[in-house]
Coordinates of C-alpha atoms in Angstrom, one line a residue:
Chain D
M67 CA 57.3 16.5 28.4
K68 CA 59.2 16.7 25.2
A69 CA 58.5 13.0 24.5
I70 CA 54.8 13.5 25.0
G71 CA 54.8 16.4 22.6
G72 CA 56.6 14.3 20.1
I73 CA 54.2 11.5 20.4
L74 CA 51.2 13.9 20.1
A75 CA 52.7 15.4 17.0
A76 CA 53.3 12.0 15.5
V77 CA 49.7 11.0 16.2
I78 CA 48.3 14.1 14.7
I79 CA 50.5 13.8 11.6
G80 CA 49.5 10.1 11.4
V81 CA 45.8 10.9 11.5
I82 CA 46.2 13.6 8.8
V83 CA 48.2 11.2 6.6
M84 CA 45.5 8.6 7.1
I85 CA 42.8 11.0 6.0
F86 CA 44.7 11.8 2.9
V87 CA 45.5 8.2 2.1
G88 CA 41.7 7.5 2.2
H89 CA 41.2 10.2 -0.5
V90 CA 44.1 9.4 -2.8
N91 CA 42.1 7.3 -5.3
N92 CA 38.7 9.1 -4.9
V93 CA 39.0 11.4 -7.9
P94 CA 39.8 8.8 -10.5
K95 CA 37.3 6.4 -9.0
L96 CA 34.5 8.9 -9.0
D97 CA 35.6 10.0 -12.5
E98 CA 35.0 6.5 -13.7
S99 CA 31.6 6.2 -12.1
V100 CA 30.6 9.6 -13.7
K101 CA 31.7 8.2 -17.1
A102 CA 29.7 5.0 -16.5
S103 CA 26.6 6.8 -15.6
W104 CA 27.0 9.2 -18.5
G105 CA 27.3 6.1 -20.7
Q106 CA 24.0 4.9 -19.4
V107 CA 22.4 8.3 -20.1
Q108 CA 23.6 8.1 -23.7
N109 CA 22.5 4.5 -24.1
Q110 CA 19.0 5.4 -23.1
Y111 CA 18.9 8.4 -25.4
Q112 CA 20.2 6.2 -28.2
R113 CA 17.5 3.7 -27.5
R114 CA 14.9 6.3 -27.8
A115 CA 16.3 7.5 -31.1
D116 CA 16.2 3.9 -32.4
L117 CA 12.5 3.6 -31.5
I118 CA 11.5 6.6 -33.5
P119 CA 11.4 5.3 -37.1
N120 CA 9.0 2.5 -36.2
L121 CA 6.8 4.8 -34.1
V122 CA 6.6 7.4 -36.8
A123 CA 5.8 4.7 -39.5
T124 CA 3.0 3.4 -37.4
V125 CA 1.5 6.8 -36.7
K126 CA 1.8 7.7 -40.4
G127 CA -0.3 4.6 -41.2
Y128 CA -3.3 6.2 -39.5
A129 CA -2.6 9.9 -39.6
S130 CA -0.6 10.5 -42.8
H131 CA -1.7 14.1 -43.2
E132 CA -0.1 15.3 -39.9
K133 CA 2.9 16.3 -41.8
E134 CA 4.1 19.1 -39.6
V135 CA 4.7 16.9 -36.5
F136 CA 6.5 14.2 -38.6
T137 CA 8.9 16.9 -39.9
Q138 CA 9.5 18.2 -36.4
V139 CA 10.3 14.7 -35.1
A140 CA 12.5 13.9 -38.1
E141 CA 14.4 17.2 -37.8
A142 CA 14.9 16.8 -34.0
R143 CA 16.1 13.3 -34.5
A144 CA 18.5 14.3 -37.2
K145 CA 20.0 17.0 -35.0
V146 CA 20.5 14.5 -32.2
G147 CA 22.1 12.0 -34.6
Q148 CA 24.5 14.6 -35.9
M149 CA 26.1 15.3 -32.6
T150 CA 29.3 13.6 -31.9
I151 CA 29.4 12.8 -28.2
T152 CA 32.8 12.3 -26.6
P153 CA 33.5 12.1 -22.9
A154 CA 35.1 15.6 -23.3
I155 CA 31.5 17.0 -23.4
L156 CA 31.3 16.5 -19.6
N157 CA 34.0 19.2 -19.1
D158 CA 32.6 21.5 -21.8
P159 CA 29.6 23.5 -20.6
K160 CA 28.8 24.8 -24.2
A161 CA 28.7 21.3 -25.8
F162 CA 26.9 19.9 -22.8
A163 CA 24.2 22.6 -23.1
A164 CA 23.9 22.0 -26.9
F165 CA 23.4 18.2 -26.2
E166 CA 20.8 19.0 -23.6
K167 CA 18.9 21.4 -25.9
A168 CA 18.9 18.9 -28.8
Q169 CA 17.6 16.1 -26.6
G170 CA 15.0 18.4 -25.1
E171 CA 13.8 19.4 -28.5
L172 CA 13.4 15.7 -29.5
S173 CA 11.5 15.1 -26.2
S174 CA 9.0 17.8 -27.0
A175 CA 8.6 16.8 -30.7
L176 CA 7.9 13.3 -29.4
S177 CA 5.3 14.4 -26.9
R178 CA 3.6 16.4 -29.7
L179 CA 3.6 13.2 -31.8
M180 CA 2.0 11.3 -28.9
M181 CA -0.6 14.1 -28.4
V182 CA -1.5 13.9 -32.1
S183 CA -1.9 10.2 -31.8
E184 CA -4.6 10.8 -29.1
R185 CA -6.9 12.1 -31.7
Y186 CA -7.0 8.8 -33.7
P187 CA -8.9 6.1 -31.8
D188 CA -8.0 3.4 -34.4
L189 CA -4.4 4.2 -34.0
K190 CA -4.7 4.1 -30.2
A191 CA -6.2 0.6 -30.5
D192 CA -3.5 -0.6 -32.8
K193 CA -1.5 -3.4 -31.1
N194 CA 1.7 -2.4 -32.7
F195 CA 1.2 1.2 -31.7
M196 CA 0.4 0.3 -28.1
A197 CA 3.6 -1.8 -27.9
L198 CA 5.6 1.1 -29.3
Q199 CA 4.0 3.6 -27.0
S200 CA 4.8 1.6 -23.9
Q201 CA 8.3 1.1 -25.1
L202 CA 8.6 4.9 -25.6
E203 CA 7.2 5.5 -22.1
G204 CA 9.6 3.0 -20.6
T205 CA 12.5 4.6 -22.4
E206 CA 11.6 8.0 -21.3
N207 CA 11.4 6.7 -17.8
R208 CA 14.8 5.1 -18.1
I209 CA 16.2 8.3 -19.4
S210 CA 15.0 10.1 -16.3
V211 CA 16.4 7.4 -14.1
A212 CA 19.8 7.5 -15.9
R213 CA 19.8 11.3 -15.7
R214 CA 19.2 11.2 -12.0
D215 CA 21.9 8.7 -11.4
Y216 CA 24.2 10.8 -13.5
I217 CA 23.4 13.9 -11.4
D218 CA 24.1 11.9 -8.3
T219 CA 27.6 10.6 -9.4
V220 CA 28.6 14.1 -10.7
K221 CA 27.5 15.5 -7.4
Q222 CA 29.8 13.1 -5.5
Y223 CA 32.7 13.9 -7.9
N224 CA 32.3 17.6 -7.7
L225 CA 31.9 17.5 -3.9
E226 CA 35.2 15.6 -3.7
L227 CA 36.9 18.2 -5.8
R228 CA 35.4 21.1 -3.8
T229 CA 35.7 20.0 -0.3
V230 CA 38.7 19.4 2.0
P231 CA 40.6 17.1 2.1
G232 CA 39.7 15.9 -1.4
R233 CA 40.3 19.3 -2.7
W234 CA 43.9 19.4 -1.5
V235 CA 44.5 15.9 -2.7
A236 CA 43.3 16.8 -6.1
A237 CA 45.3 20.0 -6.2
I238 CA 48.5 17.9 -5.6
L239 CA 47.8 14.7 -7.5
Y240 CA 45.1 15.6 -10.1
P241 CA 45.6 19.2 -11.1
D242 CA 43.7 18.6 -14.4
A243 CA 40.5 17.5 -12.7
T244 CA 37.8 20.1 -13.0
V245 CA 34.2 20.3 -11.8
K246 CA 31.9 18.5 -14.2
E247 CA 28.7 19.6 -15.9
T248 CA 25.4 18.2 -14.9
F249 CA 21.8 18.4 -15.8
T250 CA 19.7 21.1 -14.3
A251 CA 16.3 20.5 -12.8
E252 CA 14.3 18.0 -14.8
P253 CA 12.4 19.8 -17.6
Q254 CA 8.7 19.1 -17.9
S255 CA 9.2 17.7 -21.4
Q256 CA 11.2 14.9 -20.0
K257 CA 8.2 13.5 -18.2
A258 CA 6.9 10.4 -19.9
P259 CA 3.4 10.9 -21.3
T260 CA 1.0 8.8 -19.4
V261 CA -1.5 6.5 -21.0
S262 CA -5.1 6.5 -19.9
F263 CA -7.9 4.3 -21.0
Chain J
M922 CA 35.2 31.8 1.8
I923 CA 31.5 32.7 2.1
R924 CA 31.0 31.8 -1.5
F925 CA 32.7 28.5 -1.0
F926 CA 30.3 27.6 1.8
L927 CA 27.4 28.8 -0.2
S928 CA 28.3 26.6 -3.1
L929 CA 28.8 23.8 -0.6
L930 CA 25.3 24.4 0.7
F931 CA 24.0 24.4 -2.8
F932 CA 25.5 21.0 -3.5
V933 CA 24.2 19.5 -0.3
G934 CA 20.7 20.9 -1.1
V935 CA 20.8 19.4 -4.6
S936 CA 22.1 16.1 -3.3
V937 CA 19.0 15.3 -1.3
W938 CA 16.7 13.5 -3.6
A939 CA 13.6 13.5 -1.6
A940 CA 13.1 9.7 -1.4
P941 CA 9.8 8.3 -0.4
I942 CA 9.5 6.4 2.9
F943 CA 9.4 2.7 1.8
P944 CA 7.7 -0.2 3.5
E945 CA 9.9 -2.9 5.0
L946 CA 10.5 -6.0 2.9
T947 CA 8.6 -8.4 5.3
G948 CA 8.4 -11.2 2.8
R949 CA 7.8 -12.0 -0.9
V950 CA 4.3 -10.4 -0.6
V951 CA 4.1 -7.0 1.1
D952 CA 0.4 -6.3 1.4
Q953 CA 0.3 -2.8 2.9
A954 CA -3.0 -1.9 1.4
G955 CA -4.7 -5.1 2.7
L956 CA -5.9 -6.4 -0.6
L957 CA -5.1 -10.1 0.0
T958 CA -6.2 -12.7 2.6
P959 CA -3.5 -14.6 4.5
D960 CA -4.1 -17.7 2.4
Q961 CA -3.7 -15.8 -0.8
K962 CA -0.5 -14.1 0.5
Q963 CA 0.8 -17.6 1.3
S964 CA 0.0 -18.9 -2.1
L965 CA 1.6 -16.0 -3.9
S966 CA 4.7 -16.2 -1.7
E967 CA 5.1 -19.9 -2.6
L968 CA 4.7 -19.0 -6.3
S969 CA 7.4 -16.3 -5.9
K970 CA 9.6 -18.8 -4.1
S971 CA 9.3 -21.4 -6.8
I972 CA 10.2 -18.7 -9.4
E973 CA 13.3 -17.9 -7.5
E974 CA 14.2 -21.6 -7.1
N975 CA 13.8 -22.2 -10.8
T976 CA 15.3 -19.1 -12.3
T977 CA 16.9 -17.2 -9.4
A978 CA 14.8 -14.2 -10.3
Q979 CA 13.2 -12.5 -7.3
V980 CA 9.6 -11.5 -7.9
V981 CA 7.9 -9.4 -5.1
V982 CA 4.3 -8.3 -4.9
V983 CA 3.7 -5.0 -3.1
T984 CA 0.4 -3.2 -2.5
L985 CA 0.7 0.3 -1.3
K986 CA -1.6 2.5 0.8
S987 CA -0.1 5.6 -0.8
L988 CA 2.6 6.7 -3.3
D989 CA 3.4 9.7 -1.1
G990 CA 2.7 11.9 -4.1
Y991 CA 5.3 10.3 -6.3
D992 CA 4.8 9.1 -9.8
I993 CA 4.5 5.3 -9.6
S994 CA 7.4 4.8 -12.1
D995 CA 9.5 7.1 -9.9
Y996 CA 8.5 5.3 -6.8
G997 CA 8.9 1.8 -8.3
Y998 CA 12.6 1.8 -9.3
Q999 CA 13.6 3.4 -6.1
L1000 CA 11.7 0.8 -4.1
G1001 CA 13.4 -2.0 -6.2
R1002 CA 16.8 -0.5 -5.5
Y1003 CA 16.0 0.0 -1.8
W1004 CA 15.0 -3.7 -1.5
K1005 CA 17.9 -4.8 -3.7
L1006 CA 15.7 -7.3 -5.5
G1007 CA 17.3 -9.8 -7.9
Q1008 CA 20.7 -11.5 -7.7
K1009 CA 23.7 -9.1 -7.5
D1010 CA 25.3 -10.4 -10.7
K1011 CA 22.1 -10.7 -12.6
N1012 CA 19.9 -7.8 -11.5
N1013 CA 16.9 -10.1 -12.1
G1014 CA 14.4 -8.5 -9.7
L1015 CA 10.8 -7.8 -10.5
L1016 CA 8.2 -5.8 -8.6
I1017 CA 4.5 -5.9 -9.1
I1018 CA 3.2 -2.7 -7.5
I1019 CA -0.4 -2.0 -6.9
A1020 CA -1.5 1.3 -5.5
P1021 CA -5.3 1.1 -5.3
H1022 CA -5.9 4.6 -3.8
D1023 CA -3.6 6.2 -6.3
H1024 CA -5.3 4.2 -9.1
K1025 CA -2.0 2.9 -10.4
V1026 CA -0.5 -0.4 -11.2
R1027 CA 3.1 -1.0 -12.3
V1028 CA 5.4 -3.9 -13.2
E1029 CA 8.9 -2.7 -12.4
V1030 CA 11.6 -4.8 -14.2
G1031 CA 15.1 -5.0 -13.0
Y1032 CA 18.1 -4.3 -15.4
G1033 CA 18.8 -8.0 -16.0
L1034 CA 15.2 -8.9 -16.9
E1035 CA 14.6 -6.1 -19.4
G1036 CA 15.6 -8.3 -22.3
E1037 CA 13.0 -11.0 -21.4
I1038 CA 10.2 -8.8 -20.2
T1039 CA 10.2 -5.7 -22.4
D1040 CA 8.2 -2.7 -21.6
A1041 CA 5.6 -3.7 -24.2
Q1042 CA 5.3 -7.1 -22.6
A1043 CA 5.0 -5.6 -19.1
N1044 CA 2.3 -3.3 -20.5
D1045 CA 0.5 -6.3 -22.1
L1046 CA 0.7 -8.3 -18.8
I1047 CA -1.1 -5.6 -16.9
L1048 CA -3.7 -5.0 -19.6
S1049 CA -4.5 -8.6 -20.3
E1050 CA -3.8 -10.4 -17.0
M1051 CA -4.4 -8.0 -14.3
V1052 CA -6.9 -5.4 -15.3
P1053 CA -9.7 -7.7 -16.4
R1054 CA -9.6 -9.6 -13.1
F1055 CA -9.2 -6.5 -11.0
K1056 CA -12.4 -5.2 -12.6
Q1057 CA -14.1 -8.3 -11.1
K1058 CA -12.5 -7.4 -7.8
D1059 CA -10.3 -10.5 -8.1
V1060 CA -7.0 -9.0 -7.0
Y1061 CA -5.5 -12.4 -6.2
G1062 CA -6.3 -13.9 -9.5
G1063 CA -4.9 -10.9 -11.4
I1064 CA -1.6 -11.1 -9.6
K1065 CA -1.4 -14.9 -9.7
N1066 CA -2.0 -15.0 -13.5
T1067 CA 0.6 -12.2 -14.0
M1068 CA 3.1 -14.1 -12.0
D1069 CA 2.4 -17.4 -13.8
E1070 CA 3.0 -15.6 -17.1
I1071 CA 6.2 -14.0 -15.8
K1072 CA 7.3 -17.4 -14.6
A1073 CA 6.7 -18.9 -18.0
I1074 CA 8.6 -16.1 -19.8
I1075 CA 11.7 -16.1 -17.7
S1076 CA 11.8 -19.9 -17.2
K1077 CA 12.4 -20.2 -20.9
E1078 CA 15.4 -18.0 -20.6
Y1079 CA 16.9 -19.6 -17.6
Q1080 CA 16.0 -23.3 -18.2
A1081 CA 19.5 -24.5 -18.8
E1082 CA 20.9 -22.8 -15.8
P1083 CA 21.6 -24.9 -12.7
V1084 CA 19.8 -24.0 -9.4
K1085 CA 21.9 -21.7 -7.3
E1086 CA 24.2 -23.5 -5.0
K1087 CA 23.7 -22.1 -1.6
P1088 CA 26.2 -23.9 0.6
H1089 CA 29.6 -22.6 -0.6
L1090 CA 33.0 -23.8 0.4
F1091 CA 33.1 -22.1 3.7
Y1092 CA 29.8 -23.6 4.7
I1093 CA 30.9 -27.1 3.9
L1094 CA 34.3 -26.6 5.6
S1095 CA 32.8 -25.4 8.8
I1096 CA 30.4 -28.3 9.0
A1097 CA 33.3 -30.7 8.5
L1098 CA 35.2 -28.8 11.3
I1099 CA 32.6 -29.3 14.0
P1100 CA 33.0 -33.1 14.4
L1101 CA 36.7 -32.6 14.4
L1102 CA 36.6 -30.1 17.2
V1103 CA 34.2 -32.2 19.2
L1104 CA 36.7 -35.0 19.0
I1105 CA 39.6 -32.8 20.1
F1106 CA 37.4 -31.6 22.9
W1107 CA 36.7 -35.1 24.0
A1108 CA 40.3 -36.1 23.9
G1109 CA 41.3 -32.9 25.7
T1110 CA 39.1 -33.6 28.7
Y1111 CA 41.0 -36.9 29.3
Y1112 CA 44.5 -35.6 28.9
F1113 CA 44.7 -32.0 30.3
S1114 CA 44.8 -30.8 33.8
K1115 CA 42.0 -28.7 35.3
Q1116 CA 43.6 -25.2 34.8
V1117 CA 44.5 -25.8 31.2
M1118 CA 41.1 -27.4 30.7
F1119 CA 39.3 -24.2 31.6
I1120 CA 41.1 -22.2 28.8
F1121 CA 40.9 -25.1 26.4
K1122 CA 37.1 -25.6 27.0
L1123 CA 36.5 -21.9 26.7
T1124 CA 38.4 -21.6 23.4
V1125 CA 36.8 -24.6 21.8
S1126 CA 33.3 -23.6 23.0
L1127 CA 33.8 -20.1 21.7
F1128 CA 34.9 -21.6 18.4
I1129 CA 32.0 -23.9 18.0
G1130 CA 29.6 -21.2 19.1
G1131 CA 31.1 -18.8 16.6
I1132 CA 30.9 -21.3 13.7
V1133 CA 27.2 -22.0 14.5
G1134 CA 26.6 -18.3 14.7
M1135 CA 28.2 -17.9 11.3
L1136 CA 26.2 -20.7 9.8
V1137 CA 22.9 -19.2 11.0
W1138 CA 24.0 -15.9 9.7
I1139 CA 24.7 -17.3 6.3
A1140 CA 21.3 -19.0 6.3
S1141 CA 19.2 -16.2 7.8
H1142 CA 21.2 -12.9 7.4
L1143 CA 19.9 -11.9 10.8
I1144 CA 22.6 -10.8 13.2
I1145 CA 20.5 -11.1 16.3
I1146 CA 19.3 -14.6 15.7
S1147 CA 22.7 -15.8 14.8
A1148 CA 24.2 -14.2 17.8
I1149 CA 21.6 -15.9 20.1
A1150 CA 22.1 -19.2 18.4
G1151 CA 25.9 -18.9 18.7
L1152 CA 25.6 -18.0 22.4
I1153 CA 23.3 -21.0 23.1
V1154 CA 25.6 -23.4 21.5
F1155 CA 28.6 -21.8 23.3
V1156 CA 26.9 -22.2 26.7
I1157 CA 25.8 -25.8 26.0
T1158 CA 29.3 -26.8 24.8
Y1159 CA 31.0 -25.2 27.7
F1160 CA 28.8 -26.7 30.4
S1161 CA 28.8 -30.2 29.0
N1162 CA 31.6 -31.8 31.0
K1163 CA 33.5 -34.9 30.2
N1164 CA 31.0 -37.1 32.0
A1165 CA 28.0 -35.8 30.4
D1166 CA 26.8 -36.9 27.0
F1167 CA 28.3 -34.7 24.4
G1168 CA 25.4 -35.4 22.2
S1169 CA 23.4 -32.6 23.8
S1170 CA 25.3 -29.9 21.9
L1171 CA 25.2 -31.9 18.8
D1172 CA 21.5 -32.2 19.2
A1173 CA 21.2 -28.5 19.5
I1174 CA 23.2 -28.1 16.3
G1175 CA 21.0 -30.6 14.6
A1176 CA 17.8 -28.9 15.8
L1177 CA 19.1 -25.6 14.6
S1178 CA 20.0 -26.8 11.1
R1179 CA 16.6 -28.5 10.9
S1180 CA 14.8 -25.3 11.7
M1181 CA 17.0 -23.4 9.3
S1182 CA 15.9 -25.6 6.4
S1183 CA 12.2 -25.5 7.4
D1184 CA 9.8 -23.0 5.9
S1185 CA 9.5 -21.0 9.0
F1186 CA 13.1 -20.0 8.5
D1187 CA 12.6 -18.8 5.0
I1188 CA 13.6 -15.3 5.7
F1189 CA 13.5 -13.4 2.4
S1190 CA 15.9 -10.7 1.5
G1191 CA 17.0 -9.0 -1.7
G1192 CA 20.0 -10.4 -3.5
G1193 CA 21.7 -7.1 -4.3
G1194 CA 20.1 -6.4 -7.7
S1195 CA 19.4 -3.0 -9.2
F1196 CA 16.8 -1.3 -11.3
G1197 CA 17.0 1.2 -14.1
G1198 CA 13.4 2.2 -14.7
G1199 CA 12.3 -0.7 -17.0
G1200 CA 8.7 -1.8 -17.0
S1201 CA 5.3 -0.3 -17.5
S1202 CA 2.6 1.4 -15.5
I1203 CA -1.0 1.9 -16.1
D1204 CA -3.7 4.1 -14.7
I1205 CA -6.4 1.6 -13.6
G1206 CA -8.9 4.3 -12.6
N1207 CA -11.2 3.4 -9.7
I1208 CA -11.6 -0.3 -10.4
L1209 CA -10.1 -1.2 -7.0
D1210 CA -12.0 1.3 -5.0
G1211 CA -13.6 0.0 -1.8
L1212 CA -11.2 -2.9 -1.5
G1213 CA -8.6 -3.2 1.2
S1214 CA -8.0 -1.0 4.2

């Protein structure tokens, strides 16, 4: 009887150990995938920022008197450019919110710029503008894909930290690991403007 | 505790990205909306196949009855990921998506092709190759010209690259093993007693059957077909005794390999590539109305 009890205990302990072993590396692994997907988000935002000078120059060629919208775009872009983004931002809700806000402002300034462009048929027919416009659209789309992938990886990471047994493993092995910040629901301004013809 | 479970619930709720229901990848041309004739489908499939042979890029044409209320750019990259188009290490998949009832067309470009086919280029392809022909109700022509252009663009990039080697080491080794096993099998039938023979035959037949099954699996990626093929070869090998001509099982293997290389066995599947939202979409209005089913 005692022997059976011993075996049972050993089996149960064995199973528990197995479960833990399966989770030992999850936190650092998921942490890396969060960083990678965050890198992708930043790449795409950077790509958008790089497109702006050309785009603004082209629009200016046809609509030079729309000064207000050019200033808005320039200011929003400057603000985004000034931000120093380190991976630490992912654990800092305030910095993360500031980043989100600045990018959101740039998004809305850009969509205003595109709306203004609608009023100039010559501009709309300009080959160069059309190319830039489709690049901007594509970049906005990539941003939303990258954001979504980021939300997904953060979700996995946070779930690992919040649920058993990952939670216990983390408490023992990775006491510094904290739940990461993520994007909230997709703001309307993130939607790429659609072209119609 | 309740708060803990609530937060858990919240996470699970957020986690479910309502993904559309995607059509199955039945071939290189998936004509759900019925815009193409069988001949046209065949021709586009061959074009896609030749692109893959030349450049390893996987180009798939899909016509959709409905986008399920999704934005086409939202739908497109998820479909590309679902089908895993493009080679795993290159992410060189490309999707031409036509949704006639939603009035949308999109060229979805995999990560690895974004350098060759920029968004502006994708946009230009749709506007100058597809739309004018679609306006004349020539869906096939629009797609074909687009694919020709794509082929020209990416061939430039990949020209120097050798064609992908399909038979890797394992494949070659197992082919070399079969004659060897047959030889051992033959020799065995002469030298072993009946009882040992049974186990010996069973082992060798299982082995040959297993290898054939593996080979078919490598070629077709279909578990059921490979299991059946393996089983057939196993049965043939086992029941061919020392008096019978052993050629029968070899014939079976030969027939199998022939059918694997023939076109009827060209079972298309994604190579493991991924998509990141590159490409371009356009609202084509009602120019395709009245076409398809």
